Amino acid sequence: MHKSKKQSTHLPLFILGGIVLVILSGIVDELRVYQGATIAVYVIAISSIILLTGYSGQVSLGHGALMAVGAYAAAVLRAEFNVPIILCFIAAVLAAAVGGTLLGAAAARLSGPYLAGTTLALAIGLPSLANQFPILGGEQGLAFDVGFPPLALGEDFTQYKWYFWIAALAALISMWSVRNILNSAYGRSWRAGRGNEVAAQLAGINTARSKVLAFTISAGIAGLAGALLAMTIGTVSPSAFPLALSFSLLTGAVLSGISTLGGVIIGSVVLVAIPEIADVVAHRLGSSESVTTNLPGLIVSGLLILTVLFVPNGPVEQHRARKAKHEAAHNSTKK
Amino acid sequence: MSLNVSNLTVHHGAICAVNQVSLAVPTGTLAAIIGANGAGKTTLLRALSGLNKPTSGVVNWMGQTITAEKPEKLVRMGISHVSEGKSVIPELTVRENLELGAIWRKDGKEMKESLDQVVTIFPRLGERITQRSDTLSGGERQMLAIGRAIMSKPKLLLLDEPSLGLAPLVVEQIFQTIRDLTTQMRLTVVLVEQNAMGALKIADLGIVLNLGKVVAVDHAQVLIQDPAVRAAYLGY
Amino acid sequence: MQLLNTLLIGITAGSIYSLMAIAFVLVWRSTRVVNFAQAGMALLSTYFGYEAVSRLGSFWIALPVAMIGGALFAALVELVLMRLLVKHASSGPIAGVAPIIATLGLLGVIRSVISMIWGGQDLRIVAPISNNGFTINGSTLVFSPLKLLVLVVVVVLLILLSILFQKTNLGLALRASAHAPEIARLSGVRVDSVRTLGWALAGAAGAVAGLFQTVNGNGNFSPDSIDFSLLLVSGFIAAVIGGLDSLLGAVLGGLFLGISISFVLMYISSGLFFIAPFVILLIVLFVRPQGIIGVKAGRRA
């Protein structure tokens, strides 16, 4: 309907968002800046899940593993060949995209719980492979150092702020791309296939190819998120990409509203905020250490269940649906 | 009157499939509900057996209000429903399908008696008692579905399109069996049929449903002669 | 001798996977949900078993305690979580993935709560009999009295389960509800209760799997044990190999997976422990997408 309007107005919006973030990073303290970088990483990772699950209807519990692929690709290039950092990030995208294509090709024959279980097996299996290849550094992993901020930014410019700038820029670019991909013909074909695969096929959409493509793009974005996550931690190791990471991303996506890209910031902020909130709660209650350490996990999982039960399609979508229902009821009584 | 329906309304989402239907079926009567595709016949039947929840209205069976009771409870009150399409479970054997009908009765001896009774009515099922039911022909499956319903010792039998997809000869046979069962077991039967002629021929009472509403109720033999009914549903 | 060894180890591990696969199949058949919390339930049951062992001192009391505990907990999950799920999340873009997400959330909740109650450290359940291998003609096998015991108990349970399913009215109700819930209801089966029962049986099967997985390993377990992640994945894969809808398929799938992994580890590389199940699953999906026991509408559930 007003597609052209939508696309033309968004680039300035994203640039404006960037400027706001830059100003913001100058005001808040170091911890917040670091958390900001983490939020940006989650924004990217969750948007990859939303694209795949919310739009293309495929569930992946293996995105943690795809993030690991991206992170290792970037770290190996950096550590072994001292490749410029921007190329490392691009390599992360490409490597994970290749992995995603392979997985997607297998996945195109699967759906629902089968796909979930298969990717789950990957998430458990893949990180352990790092121990098989010496170049990947085994349990200790590899260092991943993006280097100091350029001197041109001034002497006071901290490392964390540099992380934040890189991650935020990457997040803005990813969000902008994902938004436009979802509004393109591909995005529409995914939604059509999600709703009714047979009908989509009859309408001339190659659903298998379109699903694989969704996996490829989603994996590439996840790979970027993986490399950025490695940047904020400083190393890449199997333990940085546990099963819990894949679950957290899914939680973030569900909290955001699985099919509303705009909600992605909600999920990201909540994921970063939960450990802090849990800490405060645990201290208030004066609980023991085992409770304190496990409270964040409990909150994440509990939220996941509660959201699925009570706000299944996310806060944004829920509001929209309620409004539509209200109007429908209104119309039928009139009739 | 054993079955009394008054002002029953059933919705499918926003669509009103059954609209203010009232009807009465006396004990021992075979009532045929006929009407075009989408007239609401199946929805009405499913509401009687508890599979669909009515929006409003009352269903009364033998003096008890049964509106919106669950099907598993209604079976225990003597109401058996044979749903549309040969309603058997293909993964189970013929014997298991039949035993399923009596599963709530818990009494092994009674189950055996009912099994003998069904096999007497449908000797074909007896010959194939150990086979998986997906090896049966269409007609045999319909017999099995009716047999399963009889296993629960029903007083009210609700039949949804038993002739669907069967060869004409088999249809005639099934209809004759339904007629015989009604008389011999003193059943009350509500038969929903697309095959209006076949159904009216064996029925005592005819009910015509159109767009969710009852448009005609009369003796089946009278309806067959009715010019309007003939033109609309009997094709001549 | 090595061949026999590999085979016997594979069969033992496979019989445990079979139990787990049966748990998946029972839940799938009763509610059309793949229960990713199954491993969490098995873990919780193992803690129940641990409590029984440490209070009453006998593994043979722990086993039924774990089974009953697991069954009750699973029934509770079905009664509360699954029924709410059907009520609230059965439309919109989430509908297809809601059960997956909910059971994953449950897995997380169970693990966190276990860690809070029992702590994160390793606990230990001592096996009832020796895990030292049998000796034949002077050479020692890895196959031990304990592994033999595991195998025997699993076989006995499988026989009991098949009697329940094939010979009793309850089994008939379970099968009818799985294949055609509407016809089952029309025949007077209380399908809702039968669903809960299906979950309870799965909980009990998972409990045995969890307990045996623990004693068949080194006896140690913790909320984060990789053993249980592996049990989750292996059980799921075994169930998929078997077609997800068939109890016999689950047993065969478990044995096939156990034996295949055992051979891969012995003859290719023991470093492939975690990735082998995934690769075997992929191969099976490509070669026989309908599972060992061919079910037509398999994967696209």
Tab-separated table of C-alpha atoms in Angstrom, chain B residues 100-235:
chain	number	residue	atom	x	y	z
B	100	LEU	CA	-13.293	-49.256	22.087
B	101	GLY	CA	-17.040	-48.673	21.865
B	102	ALA	CA	-17.617	-50.590	25.093
B	103	ILE	CA	-14.462	-49.430	26.852
B	104	TRP	CA	-16.247	-47.311	29.436
B	105	ARG	CA	-18.429	-50.181	30.566
B	106	LYS	CA	-15.597	-51.989	32.331
B	107	ASP	CA	-17.622	-55.217	32.410
B	108	GLY	CA	-15.802	-57.881	30.419
B	109	LYS	CA	-18.844	-60.151	30.112
B	110	GLU	CA	-21.103	-57.434	28.788
B	111	MET	CA	-18.418	-56.441	26.307
B	112	LYS	CA	-18.278	-60.002	25.028
B	113	GLU	CA	-22.075	-60.113	24.640
B	114	SER	CA	-22.128	-56.876	22.696
B	115	LEU	CA	-19.299	-58.114	20.505
B	116	ASP	CA	-21.283	-61.267	19.669
B	117	GLN	CA	-24.322	-59.130	18.924
B	118	VAL	CA	-22.431	-56.867	16.519
B	119	VAL	CA	-20.842	-59.828	14.772
B	120	THR	CA	-24.307	-61.333	14.319
B	121	ILE	CA	-25.532	-58.102	12.738
B	122	PHE	CA	-22.409	-57.699	10.591
B	123	PRO	CA	-20.986	-61.170	9.839
B	124	ARG	CA	-18.350	-59.564	7.610
B	125	LEU	CA	-16.781	-57.928	10.644
B	126	GLY	CA	-16.617	-61.301	12.346
B	127	GLU	CA	-14.639	-62.704	9.419
B	128	ARG	CA	-12.141	-59.865	9.652
B	129	ILE	CA	-12.047	-59.452	13.403
B	130	THR	CA	-8.242	-59.683	13.729
B	131	GLN	CA	-7.370	-57.539	10.707
B	132	ARG	CA	-6.225	-53.969	10.952
B	133	SER	CA	-9.198	-51.827	10.041
B	134	ASP	CA	-7.393	-49.990	7.245
B	135	THR	CA	-7.574	-53.220	5.256
B	136	LEU	CA	-11.389	-53.022	5.137
B	137	SER	CA	-13.454	-51.786	2.219
B	138	GLY	CA	-15.414	-48.551	2.506
B	139	GLY	CA	-18.689	-50.334	3.244
B	140	GLU	CA	-17.076	-52.573	5.846
B	141	ARG	CA	-15.577	-49.543	7.551
B	142	GLN	CA	-18.981	-47.932	7.797
B	143	MET	CA	-20.330	-51.153	9.299
B	144	LEU	CA	-17.454	-51.102	11.757
B	145	ALA	CA	-18.181	-47.496	12.698
B	146	ILE	CA	-21.847	-48.307	13.336
B	147	GLY	CA	-20.818	-51.500	15.102
B	148	ARG	CA	-18.579	-49.516	17.440
B	149	ALA	CA	-21.500	-47.243	18.287
B	150	ILE	CA	-23.740	-50.245	19.010
B	151	MET	CA	-21.068	-51.614	21.347
B	152	SER	CA	-21.862	-48.764	23.721
B	153	LYS	CA	-25.489	-49.937	23.998
B	154	PRO	CA	-26.984	-46.695	22.734
B	155	LYS	CA	-30.569	-45.546	23.041
B	156	LEU	CA	-29.990	-42.597	20.742
B	157	LEU	CA	-27.862	-43.093	17.649
B	158	LEU	CA	-26.540	-40.050	15.772
B	159	LEU	CA	-25.350	-40.922	12.261
B	160	ASP	CA	-23.490	-38.437	10.091
B	161	GLU	CA	-23.567	-39.216	6.353
B	162	PRO	CA	-23.146	-42.988	6.531
B	163	SER	CA	-23.576	-43.206	2.741
B	164	LEU	CA	-20.683	-40.856	1.987
B	165	GLY	CA	-18.371	-42.194	-0.695
B	166	LEU	CA	-19.989	-45.640	-0.898
B	167	ALA	CA	-21.127	-47.526	-3.983
B	168	PRO	CA	-24.929	-47.402	-4.581
B	169	LEU	CA	-25.466	-51.077	-3.747
B	170	VAL	CA	-23.575	-50.731	-0.488
B	171	VAL	CA	-25.509	-47.578	0.356
B	172	GLU	CA	-28.771	-49.438	0.037
B	173	GLN	CA	-27.476	-52.183	2.296
B	174	ILE	CA	-26.294	-49.714	4.956
B	175	PHE	CA	-29.611	-47.858	4.907
B	176	GLN	CA	-31.519	-51.125	5.278
B	177	THR	CA	-29.333	-52.087	8.244
B	178	ILE	CA	-30.008	-48.739	9.887
B	179	ARG	CA	-33.746	-49.238	9.425
B	180	ASP	CA	-33.587	-52.768	10.866
B	181	LEU	CA	-31.493	-51.693	13.852
B	182	THR	CA	-33.950	-48.930	14.684
B	183	THR	CA	-36.877	-51.323	14.729
B	184	GLN	CA	-35.192	-54.308	16.389
B	185	MET	CA	-33.335	-52.434	19.124
B	186	ARG	CA	-36.022	-49.771	19.578
B	187	LEU	CA	-33.413	-47.088	18.970
B	188	THR	CA	-34.045	-43.454	18.427
B	189	VAL	CA	-31.973	-42.427	15.417
B	190	VAL	CA	-31.018	-39.052	13.986
B	191	LEU	CA	-29.616	-39.562	10.523
B	192	VAL	CA	-27.941	-36.682	8.701
B	193	GLU	CA	-27.786	-37.293	4.968
B	194	GLN	CA	-26.831	-35.642	1.733
B	195	ASN	CA	-28.529	-38.568	-0.022
B	196	ALA	CA	-32.000	-37.197	0.713
B	197	MET	CA	-33.980	-39.810	-1.200
B	198	GLY	CA	-32.301	-42.799	0.409
B	199	ALA	CA	-32.629	-41.301	3.863
B	200	LEU	CA	-36.300	-40.288	3.548
B	201	LYS	CA	-37.210	-43.721	2.224
B	202	ILE	CA	-36.197	-45.451	5.454
B	203	ALA	CA	-37.029	-42.603	7.849
B	204	ASP	CA	-40.172	-42.035	9.899
B	205	LEU	CA	-39.626	-38.333	10.300
B	206	GLY	CA	-38.094	-35.910	7.808
B	207	ILE	CA	-36.473	-32.606	8.714
B	208	VAL	CA	-35.217	-30.184	6.075
B	209	LEU	CA	-32.471	-27.792	7.042
B	210	ASN	CA	-31.511	-24.755	4.979
B	211	LEU	CA	-28.866	-22.170	5.920
B	212	GLY	CA	-28.977	-23.272	9.535
B	213	LYS	CA	-32.753	-23.136	9.877
B	214	VAL	CA	-35.457	-25.795	9.889
B	215	VAL	CA	-37.602	-25.122	6.837
B	216	ALA	CA	-39.805	-28.237	6.863
B	217	VAL	CA	-40.726	-31.030	9.290
B	218	ASP	CA	-43.111	-33.822	8.405
B	219	HIS	CA	-43.565	-37.555	8.012
B	220	ALA	CA	-40.814	-38.754	5.716
B	221	GLN	CA	-43.340	-40.246	3.279
B	222	VAL	CA	-45.124	-36.905	3.062
B	223	LEU	CA	-41.898	-34.999	2.442
B	224	ILE	CA	-40.972	-37.331	-0.399
B	225	GLN	CA	-44.213	-36.300	-2.113
B	226	ASP	CA	-43.774	-32.579	-1.408
B	227	PRO	CA	-43.126	-30.814	-4.752
B	228	ALA	CA	-40.896	-28.138	-3.224
B	229	VAL	CA	-38.742	-30.696	-1.415
B	230	ARG	CA	-38.578	-32.844	-4.510
B	231	ALA	CA	-37.393	-29.943	-6.608
B	232	ALA	CA	-34.803	-28.714	-4.149
B	233	TYR	CA	-33.357	-31.921	-2.681
B	234	LEU	CA	-34.494	-34.961	-4.603
B	235	GLY	CA	-33.562	-33.659	-8.007
